[in-house]
Coordinates of C-alpha atoms and ligand atoms in Angstrom, one line a residue:
M1273 CA 65.2 220.8 39.5
S1274 CA 63.7 221.0 43.1
V1275 CA 66.3 219.3 45.0
D1276 CA 69.0 221.1 47.4
G1277 CA 72.4 220.8 45.9
Q1278 CA 71.4 220.7 42.4
R1279 CA 71.9 217.1 41.6
P1280 CA 71.7 214.2 44.2
T1281 CA 74.0 211.4 44.6
R1282 CA 72.2 208.7 42.8
D1283 CA 73.5 205.7 44.4
V1284 CA 71.3 202.7 43.3
G1285 CA 72.8 200.8 46.3
L1286 CA 71.3 203.0 49.0
Y1287 CA 67.9 202.2 47.5
T1288 CA 68.3 198.6 46.8
D1289 CA 70.2 197.5 49.7
G1290 CA 68.0 195.5 52.1
S1291 CA 70.7 194.3 54.3
N1292 CA 70.3 197.2 56.8
A1293 CA 66.9 196.3 57.6
I1294 CA 66.1 196.5 61.4
R1295 CA 65.4 193.3 63.0
P1296 CA 63.9 193.3 66.7
E1297 CA 65.6 191.4 69.4
V1298 CA 62.4 190.0 70.4
E1299 CA 59.0 190.5 69.2
R1300 CA 56.9 192.2 72.2
V1301 CA 53.4 191.6 70.8
E1302 CA 50.5 190.6 73.0
R1303 CA 47.5 189.8 70.8
G1304 CA 44.0 191.2 72.2
S1305 CA 42.2 187.8 70.7
E1306 CA 43.7 186.1 73.5
I1307 CA 42.7 188.5 76.0
T1308 CA 39.2 187.1 77.0
G1309 CA 38.8 188.1 80.5
E1310 CA 40.1 191.5 82.5
R1311 CA 43.6 192.3 82.6
T1312 CA 45.2 195.4 84.0
I1313 CA 49.0 196.4 83.6
R1314 CA 50.9 199.3 84.8
V1315 CA 53.1 201.7 82.4
D1316 CA 54.5 205.1 82.5
A1317 CA 53.2 206.1 79.1
C1318 CA 50.0 204.4 77.1
V1319 CA 50.3 205.3 73.0
I1320 CA 47.0 204.7 71.3
G1321 CA 47.3 203.7 67.9
T1322 CA 50.8 202.8 66.2
G1323 CA 51.0 204.7 62.9
A1324 CA 52.8 207.4 61.7
G1325 CA 52.5 209.2 64.8
G1326 CA 52.1 206.7 67.4
A1327 CA 55.0 204.4 66.8
P1328 CA 57.8 207.1 66.7
V1329 CA 56.5 208.5 70.0
A1330 CA 56.4 205.1 71.6
K1331 CA 60.1 204.3 70.3
E1332 CA 61.5 207.6 71.6
L1333 CA 59.6 207.2 75.0
A1334 CA 60.7 203.7 75.4
E1335 CA 64.4 204.6 74.5
G1336 CA 64.2 207.5 76.9
G1337 CA 63.6 205.2 79.8
M1338 CA 59.6 205.1 80.0
S1339 CA 57.7 202.0 80.2
V1340 CA 55.3 202.0 77.4
A1341 CA 52.3 200.1 76.0
M1342 CA 51.1 200.7 72.3
L1343 CA 47.5 199.9 72.0
E1344 CA 46.3 199.1 68.0
E1345 CA 42.8 198.3 67.3
G1346 CA 44.1 196.5 64.2
E1347 CA 46.1 193.1 63.9
R1348 CA 49.9 192.9 62.9
F1349 CA 50.6 191.8 59.4
T1350 CA 53.9 190.7 57.7
T1351 CA 54.9 189.6 54.2
D1352 CA 53.0 186.3 54.8
D1353 CA 49.9 187.6 54.9
F1354 CA 50.4 189.6 51.7
N1355 CA 49.2 188.0 48.1
A1356 CA 49.8 190.9 45.7
R1357 CA 45.9 191.2 45.0
P1358 CA 44.3 194.6 45.5
R1359 CA 41.1 193.3 46.2
D1360 CA 42.3 190.9 48.9
M1361 CA 44.7 193.3 50.6
M1362 CA 41.9 196.0 50.7
A1363 CA 39.8 193.9 52.7
R1364 CA 42.4 192.6 55.0
L1365 CA 44.5 195.7 55.6
Y1366 CA 42.3 198.8 55.0
R1367 CA 39.9 200.0 57.7
D1368 CA 36.5 199.2 56.5
A1369 CA 38.0 197.4 53.1
G1370 CA 38.9 201.1 51.9
Q1371 CA 35.2 201.8 51.2
I1372 CA 35.3 204.8 53.6
A1373 CA 33.9 208.1 51.9
T1374 CA 33.0 211.6 52.8
V1375 CA 29.6 212.9 52.3
G1376 CA 29.2 216.4 50.7
N1377 CA 28.9 218.3 47.2
V1378 CA 31.2 215.3 45.7
P1379 CA 31.7 211.8 47.6
V1380 CA 35.6 211.5 48.4
V1381 CA 36.9 207.9 48.9
L1382 CA 39.0 208.2 52.0
P1383 CA 41.1 204.9 52.4
L1384 CA 42.6 204.4 55.8
G1385 CA 45.0 201.8 57.5
R1386 CA 44.0 199.6 60.4
S1387 CA 46.9 197.6 61.8
V1388 CA 50.3 197.8 63.5
A1389 CA 52.1 200.6 61.3
G1390 CA 48.5 202.2 60.6
S1391 CA 48.4 203.9 57.2
T1392 CA 51.9 203.6 56.8
L1393 CA 51.6 199.9 56.1
I1394 CA 49.4 200.9 52.9
N1395 CA 51.1 203.9 51.9
S1396 CA 53.2 204.7 48.9
G1397 CA 56.2 205.6 50.9
T1398 CA 56.8 209.3 49.5
C1399 CA 58.6 211.4 51.9
F1400 CA 58.6 215.1 51.6
R1401 CA 59.8 217.4 54.6
T1402 CA 57.0 220.2 55.7
P1403 CA 57.5 223.0 53.0
P1404 CA 59.2 225.9 55.1
P1405 CA 56.7 228.6 54.0
V1406 CA 54.1 226.3 55.6
L1407 CA 55.8 226.2 58.9
E1408 CA 56.3 229.9 58.7
M1409 CA 52.5 230.3 58.1
W1410 CA 52.2 228.0 61.3
G1411 CA 54.0 230.5 63.4
E1412 CA 52.3 233.5 62.2
R1413 CA 48.9 232.3 61.7
F1414 CA 48.7 229.6 64.7
G1415 CA 51.2 231.1 67.0
L1416 CA 53.4 227.9 66.8
D1417 CA 56.9 228.5 68.1
G1418 CA 59.6 226.0 67.8
M1419 CA 58.4 224.6 64.6
S1420 CA 60.5 226.7 61.9
A1421 CA 62.3 224.3 59.4
A1422 CA 65.7 225.1 61.2
E1423 CA 64.3 223.9 64.4
L1424 CA 62.7 221.0 63.1
D1425 CA 65.7 219.9 61.1
P1426 CA 67.2 217.6 63.9
Y1427 CA 64.0 215.7 64.0
F1428 CA 63.3 215.6 60.3
R1429 CA 67.0 214.1 60.1
R1430 CA 66.5 211.7 62.7
V1431 CA 63.0 210.3 61.3
E1432 CA 64.7 210.6 57.7
R1433 CA 67.6 208.1 59.1
I1434 CA 65.5 205.6 60.7
Q1435 CA 63.2 205.6 58.0
N1436 CA 66.1 205.3 55.3
V1437 CA 64.7 208.2 53.0
V1438 CA 66.4 208.0 49.8
Q1439 CA 65.6 208.8 46.1
V1440 CA 64.2 206.4 43.6
P1441 CA 66.7 205.7 41.0
A1442 CA 65.4 206.2 37.3
E1443 CA 66.0 202.5 36.6
Y1444 CA 63.5 201.7 39.2
A1445 CA 60.9 204.5 38.4
G1446 CA 59.1 202.5 36.0
R1447 CA 57.9 203.6 32.4
N1448 CA 55.1 205.3 33.8
A1449 CA 57.1 208.0 35.3
L1450 CA 59.6 207.9 32.4
V1451 CA 56.7 208.8 30.0
V1452 CA 55.3 211.5 32.3
K1453 CA 59.0 212.9 32.9
R1454 CA 59.5 213.2 29.0
G1455 CA 56.4 215.3 28.9
A1456 CA 57.3 217.4 31.6
D1457 CA 60.6 218.0 30.1
A1458 CA 59.3 219.0 26.9
L1459 CA 57.2 221.7 28.7
G1460 CA 60.0 222.9 31.0
W1461 CA 58.1 221.8 33.8
S1462 CA 60.0 221.0 37.2
G1463 CA 59.9 217.9 38.6
D1464 CA 62.2 215.2 40.1
F1465 CA 62.2 211.4 41.5
I1466 CA 60.7 211.1 44.6
Y1467 CA 62.5 210.4 47.9
R1468 CA 61.1 207.3 49.7
N1469 CA 61.4 205.4 52.9
V1470 CA 62.7 202.1 51.5
R1471 CA 65.4 199.5 51.9
G1472 CA 65.9 196.9 49.2
C1473 CA 63.2 198.2 47.1
V1474 CA 62.7 195.7 43.6
G1475 CA 60.5 198.0 42.1
S1476 CA 57.5 195.4 42.3
G1477 CA 54.7 198.1 42.0
I1478 CA 52.3 197.2 44.8
C1479 CA 53.5 199.4 47.6
T1480 CA 49.7 200.3 48.9
F1481 CA 48.7 196.4 48.9
G1482 CA 51.6 195.3 51.3
C1483 CA 55.0 195.2 50.1
P1484 CA 56.1 191.8 49.3
T1485 CA 59.8 192.3 50.4
S1486 CA 59.5 194.6 53.2
A1487 CA 61.4 197.1 51.3
K1488 CA 58.8 199.7 52.1
Q1489 CA 60.0 200.9 55.6
H1490 CA 56.5 201.2 57.0
V1491 CA 56.9 201.9 60.9
G1492 CA 55.7 198.4 61.7
I1493 CA 59.3 197.3 60.7
T1494 CA 61.3 200.6 61.9
Y1495 CA 59.8 202.4 64.9
V1496 CA 57.7 199.4 66.5
P1497 CA 60.7 197.0 66.6
L1498 CA 62.8 199.7 68.0
A1499 CA 60.3 200.3 70.6
W1500 CA 60.2 196.5 71.2
N1501 CA 64.1 196.6 71.7
A1502 CA 63.6 199.6 74.5
G1503 CA 61.2 197.2 76.6
A1504 CA 57.6 198.6 74.8
T1505 CA 54.7 196.1 74.4
T1506 CA 52.1 196.3 71.5
F1507 CA 48.8 195.2 72.2
T1508 CA 47.1 194.4 68.7
G1509 CA 43.4 193.7 68.5
C1510 CA 42.7 196.4 71.5
R1511 CA 40.6 199.1 70.8
A1512 CA 40.9 201.9 73.4
R1513 CA 37.5 203.2 74.5
R1514 CA 37.8 205.0 77.7
L1515 CA 39.8 207.5 79.5
V1516 CA 39.7 207.1 83.4
T1517 CA 39.9 210.4 85.0
T1518 CA 40.4 211.3 88.7
G1519 CA 41.2 214.8 90.1
G1520 CA 41.8 216.3 86.7
R1521 CA 44.3 213.8 85.5
V1522 CA 43.8 210.5 83.6
R1523 CA 44.7 207.5 85.4
S1524 CA 44.0 204.7 83.0
V1525 CA 43.2 203.8 79.4
E1526 CA 40.5 201.0 79.1
A1527 CA 40.4 199.0 75.8
S1528 CA 38.1 196.3 74.3
T1529 CA 39.9 193.3 73.1
A1530 CA 39.4 191.3 70.0
G1531 CA 39.0 188.4 72.2
G1532 CA 35.8 190.0 73.9
G1533 CA 37.7 191.0 77.0
R1534 CA 38.9 194.1 78.6
L1535 CA 42.7 195.5 78.9
R1536 CA 43.2 198.2 81.6
V1537 CA 46.4 200.2 81.1
D1538 CA 47.2 202.3 84.2
C1539 CA 49.6 205.0 83.3
D1540 CA 50.9 208.4 84.0
L1541 CA 50.7 209.8 80.4
V1542 CA 48.6 209.3 77.6
V1543 CA 49.3 210.0 73.6
V1544 CA 46.4 209.6 71.5
A1545 CA 47.5 208.7 67.8
C1546 CA 44.5 207.2 66.4
G1547 CA 44.8 209.4 63.0
A1548 CA 42.8 212.4 62.0
I1549 CA 39.8 210.6 61.8
G1550 CA 40.1 208.1 64.9
T1551 CA 41.4 210.8 67.3
P1552 CA 38.3 213.2 67.3
L1553 CA 36.1 210.2 67.5
F1554 CA 37.8 209.0 70.4
L1555 CA 38.2 212.1 72.3
R1556 CA 34.6 213.2 71.8
A1557 CA 33.8 210.1 73.4
Q1558 CA 35.7 211.1 76.7
D1559 CA 34.4 212.9 79.6
L1560 CA 37.0 215.6 79.2
R1561 CA 36.6 219.5 79.8
L1562 CA 38.0 220.6 76.2
D1563 CA 39.0 224.1 76.0
S1564 CA 37.9 224.6 72.4
N1565 CA 34.9 223.8 70.2
E1566 CA 37.7 222.9 67.4
L1567 CA 37.6 219.1 68.0
G1568 CA 36.3 217.1 64.8
R1569 CA 36.8 220.4 62.8
N1570 CA 39.2 221.9 60.3
L1571 CA 39.5 218.7 58.4
S1572 CA 41.7 218.9 55.4
I1573 CA 42.2 216.0 52.9
H1574 CA 44.4 217.1 50.2
P1575 CA 41.9 215.8 47.7
A1576 CA 43.4 213.8 44.9
T1577 CA 42.4 212.5 41.5
G1578 CA 44.2 210.9 38.5
V1579 CA 44.5 211.5 34.3
R1580 CA 44.8 208.4 32.5
A1581 CA 46.4 208.2 28.9
E1582 CA 47.1 205.6 26.1
F1583 CA 50.4 205.3 24.0
D1584 CA 51.3 203.4 21.3
E1585 CA 54.5 202.3 23.1
D1586 CA 54.9 199.6 26.0
I1587 CA 54.4 201.2 29.5
N1588 CA 53.2 198.4 31.8
M1589 CA 52.3 200.3 34.8
A1590 CA 52.6 196.9 37.0
E1591 CA 56.6 197.5 36.7
G1592 CA 58.5 199.8 38.7
V1593 CA 58.0 202.2 41.7
P1594 CA 54.0 203.2 41.3
Q1595 CA 54.7 206.7 42.9
S1596 CA 58.4 207.5 41.7
Y1597 CA 58.2 211.0 40.1
F1598 CA 56.5 214.2 41.0
I1599 CA 56.1 217.3 39.4
D1600 CA 56.1 220.5 41.3
E1601 CA 55.8 223.4 38.5
F1602 CA 52.5 224.6 40.0
A1603 CA 53.0 223.6 43.7
D1604 CA 52.6 227.3 44.7
E1605 CA 49.1 227.2 43.1
G1606 CA 48.4 224.0 45.5
I1607 CA 48.8 221.8 42.7
M1608 CA 51.4 218.5 43.0
F1609 CA 51.2 216.0 40.2
E1610 CA 52.7 212.5 41.5
G1611 CA 52.9 209.0 40.2
A1612 CA 49.9 206.9 40.7
A1613 CA 50.7 203.8 38.6
G1614 CA 49.3 200.2 39.5
P1615 CA 48.6 196.6 38.7
P1616 CA 46.0 195.9 36.3
D1617 CA 43.2 194.8 38.9
Y1618 CA 43.9 198.2 40.4
A1619 CA 43.6 199.9 36.9
A1620 CA 40.3 197.9 36.2
M1621 CA 38.9 199.2 39.4
S1622 CA 39.7 202.6 38.4
F1623 CA 39.0 203.2 34.8
P1624 CA 35.6 205.0 34.6
F1625 CA 34.3 202.7 31.6
S1626 CA 32.2 199.6 31.8
G1627 CA 31.3 196.5 29.6
E1628 CA 32.9 196.4 26.1
R1629 CA 34.5 199.7 26.6
H1630 CA 36.1 198.6 29.6
R1631 CA 37.2 195.5 28.3
D1632 CA 38.7 197.3 25.3
V1633 CA 40.8 199.7 27.4
M1634 CA 41.9 196.8 29.7
L1635 CA 43.3 194.7 26.7
R1636 CA 45.6 197.8 26.0
Y1637 CA 46.7 198.1 29.9
R1638 CA 50.3 197.8 28.7
N1639 CA 49.8 201.1 26.7
Q1640 CA 48.1 203.0 29.3
S1641 CA 49.7 205.4 31.8
Q1642 CA 48.1 206.9 34.9
F1643 CA 49.4 210.1 36.8
G1644 CA 47.9 211.7 40.1
I1645 CA 46.8 215.2 40.8
M1646 CA 46.7 216.4 44.4
V1647 CA 45.2 219.8 45.5
S1648 CA 46.4 221.6 48.6
D1649 CA 42.7 222.2 49.8
T1650 CA 41.1 225.4 50.8
S1651 CA 37.8 223.3 51.8
R1652 CA 37.5 222.1 55.2
G1653 CA 35.3 219.4 56.6
S1654 CA 34.4 217.7 60.0
V1655 CA 34.2 214.5 61.4
A1656 CA 31.4 213.4 63.9
R1657 CA 29.9 210.5 65.5
H1658 CA 25.9 210.2 65.2
A1659 CA 24.8 207.3 67.1
S1660 CA 26.6 204.4 65.7
F1661 CA 27.1 206.3 62.4
V1662 CA 30.5 208.0 61.6
Q1663 CA 30.1 211.0 59.3
I1664 CA 33.1 212.6 57.5
R1665 CA 31.6 215.9 55.9
Y1666 CA 33.4 217.6 53.3
D1667 CA 32.2 220.2 50.5
L1668 CA 34.8 220.8 47.8
N1669 CA 34.5 224.5 47.5
S1670 CA 34.7 226.7 44.3
E1671 CA 38.3 227.6 44.6
D1672 CA 39.4 224.1 44.8
T1673 CA 37.2 223.0 42.1
A1674 CA 38.7 225.5 39.7
T1675 CA 42.4 224.2 41.0
F1676 CA 41.4 220.8 39.9
K1677 CA 40.3 222.0 36.6
R1678 CA 43.5 223.9 35.7
A1679 CA 45.4 220.8 37.3
I1680 CA 43.4 218.4 34.8
E1681 CA 43.9 220.5 31.7
R1682 CA 47.8 220.8 32.5
L1683 CA 48.3 217.3 33.2
C1684 CA 46.5 216.5 29.7
E1685 CA 48.7 219.1 28.0
L1686 CA 51.7 217.2 29.6
Y1687 CA 50.3 213.8 28.2
W1688 CA 50.0 215.3 24.7
A1689 CA 53.5 216.5 25.0
A1690 CA 54.6 213.2 25.9
G1691 CA 53.0 211.8 22.9
A1692 CA 49.7 210.3 24.1
R1693 CA 47.2 208.8 21.8
A1694 CA 44.4 209.5 23.8
V1695 CA 43.8 210.9 27.1
Y1696 CA 41.0 210.1 29.8
P1697 CA 40.4 212.9 32.1
P1698 CA 38.7 212.3 35.7
I1699 CA 35.6 214.4 34.8
E1700 CA 32.3 213.0 34.1
G1701 CA 31.0 213.8 30.3
I1702 CA 34.3 214.3 29.2
A1703 CA 35.4 210.5 28.9
E1704 CA 38.2 210.8 26.1
L1705 CA 40.4 213.5 24.6
R1706 CA 41.8 213.1 21.1
D1707 CA 44.2 215.0 18.8
G1708 CA 45.7 217.3 21.5
D1709 CA 42.4 218.5 22.5
V1710 CA 42.2 220.2 26.1
S1711 CA 39.4 222.9 25.1
R1712 CA 36.9 220.6 26.4
I1713 CA 38.2 221.0 29.5
R1714 CA 39.0 224.4 29.5
D1715 CA 35.5 225.4 28.1
H1716 CA 33.7 223.3 30.8
D1717 CA 32.2 224.8 33.7
L1718 CA 33.1 222.3 36.0
D1719 CA 30.8 221.0 38.8
P1720 CA 32.6 219.3 41.8
R1721 CA 30.2 216.3 41.7
E1722 CA 31.6 215.5 38.0
L1723 CA 35.0 214.5 39.7
T1724 CA 36.1 211.5 40.7
L1725 CA 38.2 212.0 43.8
L1726 CA 40.1 210.2 46.5
A1727 CA 42.0 211.7 49.5
F1728 CA 44.8 209.9 51.3
H1729 CA 46.0 212.7 53.7
P1730 CA 43.4 213.5 56.4
L1731 CA 44.7 216.3 58.7
G1732 CA 43.6 218.9 61.2
T1733 CA 40.7 217.6 63.4
A1734 CA 42.6 218.3 66.6
R1735 CA 44.6 221.1 65.4
A1736 CA 47.6 222.7 67.2
D1737 CA 47.1 226.3 68.1
A1738 CA 49.0 228.5 70.5
R1739 CA 46.0 230.6 71.2
P1740 CA 43.9 229.2 73.9
G1741 CA 40.3 228.4 72.5
H1742 CA 41.5 228.3 69.0
G1743 CA 43.3 224.7 68.9
V1744 CA 42.6 221.3 70.5
V1745 CA 46.0 221.0 71.4
D1746 CA 48.8 223.7 72.2
G1747 CA 52.2 224.2 70.6
H1748 CA 53.5 221.2 72.8
L1749 CA 50.8 219.0 71.5
K1750 CA 49.0 218.7 74.8
V1751 CA 45.2 218.6 74.8
R1752 CA 43.8 221.7 76.4
G1753 CA 41.8 221.3 79.5
T1754 CA 44.0 218.0 80.3
E1755 CA 46.9 217.5 82.5
N1756 CA 48.6 214.6 81.0
V1757 CA 46.9 213.6 77.5
Y1758 CA 48.9 214.6 74.3
I1759 CA 48.3 213.9 70.7
A1760 CA 50.6 212.6 68.1
D1761 CA 49.0 212.1 64.7
G1762 CA 47.6 213.8 61.5
S1763 CA 45.0 215.6 63.7
V1764 CA 47.2 218.2 65.1
V1765 CA 48.7 219.2 61.7
P1766 CA 46.8 222.6 61.4
S1767 CA 46.9 223.2 57.5
S1768 CA 47.0 221.5 54.4
L1769 CA 50.7 220.8 53.7
G1770 CA 50.4 220.7 49.7
V1771 CA 52.7 217.4 50.0
N1772 CA 52.2 214.1 51.4
P1773 CA 52.4 214.2 55.3
Q1774 CA 54.0 211.1 56.8
I1775 CA 57.3 212.9 57.4
T1776 CA 55.7 215.8 58.9
I1777 CA 53.4 213.4 61.3
M1778 CA 56.7 211.7 62.3
T1779 CA 58.7 214.7 62.9
L1780 CA 56.1 216.1 65.2
A1781 CA 55.6 213.1 67.0
T1782 CA 59.4 212.8 67.7
R1783 CA 59.6 216.1 68.8
L1784 CA 56.7 215.6 71.4
A1785 CA 58.6 212.7 72.5
F1786 CA 61.9 214.7 73.1
H1787 CA 59.7 217.2 75.2
L1788 CA 58.0 214.7 77.3
L1789 CA 61.5 213.4 78.0
G1790 CA 62.8 216.8 79.0
A1791 CA 65.4 216.3 76.3
P1792 CA 67.1 218.5 73.9
A1793 CA 66.7 218.0 70.4
P1794 CA 69.2 215.3 69.0
D1795 CA 72.5 216.9 67.8
H1796 CA 74.1 214.1 66.2
E1797 CA 72.0 213.0 63.3
P1798 CA 73.5 212.8 60.0
E1799 CA 73.1 215.4 57.4
P1800 CA 71.2 214.2 54.4
E1801 CA 72.9 214.3 51.2
A1802 CA 69.7 216.0 49.4
I1803 CA 66.3 216.1 50.5
A1804 CA 63.3 216.8 48.2
R1805 CA 61.9 220.1 48.8
P1806 CA 59.0 220.8 46.4
R1807 CA 59.1 224.5 44.9
I1808 CA 56.6 226.0 47.4
T1809 CA 57.4 229.3 48.1
R1810 CA 54.2 230.4 49.8
P1811 CA 51.5 228.3 51.9
H1812 CA 48.6 227.9 49.5
A1813 CA 45.8 226.7 52.0
L1814 CA 45.5 229.1 54.8
T1815 CA 42.3 228.0 57.4
A1816 CA 39.8 230.5 58.2
Ligands
FAD10 C1 46.7 204.5 50.4 C2 47.8 205.6 51.1 C3 48.7 205.8 50.4 C4 49.2 207.0 51.3 N1 50.7 207.2 50.7 C5 51.3 208.4 51.2 C6 52.7 208.5 51.0 O1 53.1 208.1 49.9 N2 53.5 209.4 51.6 C7 52.8 210.1 52.9 O2 53.6 211.1 53.1 N3 51.9 209.7 53.2 C8 51.0 209.0 52.5 N4 49.8 208.7 53.1 C9 49.0 209.0 54.2 C10 50.1 208.6 55.5 O3 50.2 207.0 55.7 C11 49.1 209.0 56.6 O4 49.4 210.5 56.8 C12 49.8 208.7 58.1 O5 50.0 207.3 58.2 C13 48.9 209.2 59.1 O6 49.3 209.1 60.2 P1 48.7 208.9 61.8 O7 49.5 208.5 62.7 O8 47.8 210.2 61.7 O9 47.4 207.4 61.5 P2 47.5 206.3 61.1 O10 48.9 206.1 60.6 O11 46.3 205.9 60.2 O12 47.5 205.3 62.3 C14 46.4 205.4 63.3 C15 46.4 203.9 63.8 O13 45.5 204.4 65.0 C16 44.5 202.9 65.2 N5 43.5 203.5 65.9 C17 42.6 204.1 65.6 N6 41.5 204.2 66.7 C18 41.9 203.1 67.6 C19 41.6 203.0 69.1 N7 40.3 203.8 69.7 N8 42.3 202.1 69.7 C20 43.5 201.6 69.2 N9 43.9 201.9 67.9 C21 43.2 202.7 67.1 C22 44.2 202.5 63.6 O14 43.8 201.3 63.5 C23 45.6 203.0 63.0 O15 46.4 201.8 62.9 C24 48.9 207.5 52.4 C25 47.8 207.0 53.0 C26 47.0 206.0 52.2 C27 46.0 205.4 52.9
SF4_11 S1 57.9 198.8 44.5 FE1 57.6 196.9 45.2 S2 59.4 196.3 46.7 FE2 59.4 198.6 45.9 S3 58.5 199.7 48.1 FE3 56.8 199.2 46.7 S4 55.9 197.3 47.1 FE4 57.9 197.3 47.9

């Protein structure tokens, strides 16, 4: 059991009640497609990017009395734009239709969002606080003061209240999770139902392709409307391109608009929140005297893969919350297992078979299960632009490769313990296991190139470090060498977390906003009933 206070309150109503959804009084959206000429506005703060980092900082600054403009390169999508078909939705909601991949010793598919709400629009809704040992390591290794679990607690609570973080009830978890839980229980492995940011979830199973009920509380339906209510405006289809600087201060942000025009935002304060891939690219294009060589380096991605298995019983991965259960038995080794179910067309894309074999497996879709593996990486990559070409370089090192091998072997063991008929590991050349066999994995000398990998959690490319010369931003997330530019997104997170990062990013963004407002930490946020804290007793992935 890895939840504070042993057994959390399993109030299904908290999870399924959608009646408390945040409603904007007015939708303050200006479309870049309608800005065809030159336009200039004046605000106190310009926030670039509206994802997990940008939206909270915009809302808090606006509520603190600042006039705020939010620039977003992508468009705004609502449930009217969703059709539940993964292929269509990837083309519409994902940056480059979800086809971004790293280059290196193994290609890693790296999906990113590009819309109001950023990657939170397409994420799975899994919520974990930053593990306290990781925060302690940040203090020791990067000199980051004021970021202990106790000091961040008021900000975590605030984020969890606004995002309505609640635990998935077993009846919504789906058979995929229950089958895996059965295997974990048989082996005595620690795990629990995941905490998620939802209001009114019906378990429709397509969180990453546009939640059809607006149950998933992506920041486009929480923080962004709250920012509008406080007077902020979102400019969609506006890609920030240039920071205009005079006398050492940034005076304006210039953006190109989807309508072919130009928006100029004169401001006193700039918060860059373009994500761990977008932020280093944006800042590298500016004429800034950065105080370190770390921009674009130190990329951690929390690489992931999945093991599939076939059962005699009916599972139907299309029903229930796709990511509803986690296993943290091996979290101290950097291994987290988390649900990775999906509808048939998603499964069809991910099964490593073709022709008759693929058809055969898909005909037995209702008997298939899939569960994810995430490895807290010690490998580090980089992001750079070469002419018009963006290169995300990442090589999986031997330590992480060995961790994947251990993780895959254990997840196969779990599937055997759960009663699987066949198991499909994600290793080229070992397509299928039968009769409880894991020796083919154990005896295999795994080459990273044989793995099928994805990654959903890029971090660290403008990392925070209190030591001058070591980080792109200081402990208050100010870009070193600038007077009024700050960063609020995954790029400042200085190490792999071992857990999904959205709550960490939102919390650091909230803390930044309070700092910019000169306000003390919020002290009236409610105590959560229970918060999932995986059994991480030491940080696994320390950067060099
Ligand atoms: C499929 C998927 C599933 C995931 N599941 C989970 C999960 O269950 N739990 C979890 O904790 N995390 C999950 N994540 C990760 C999480 O969503 C991200 O870590 C988080 O959203 C990153 O926040 P961010 O602010 O750094 O960037 P983003 O949320 O990606 O926001 C960046 C925004 O900046 C915009 N932008 C970029 N450049 C510019 C520019 N020049 N001008 C204007 N706008 C710009 C982008 O269009 C984008 O909207 C998932 C991610 C994906 C892709
Ligand atoms: S399971 Fe369905 S209703 Fe629940 S958050 Fe995901 S997409 Fe929305």
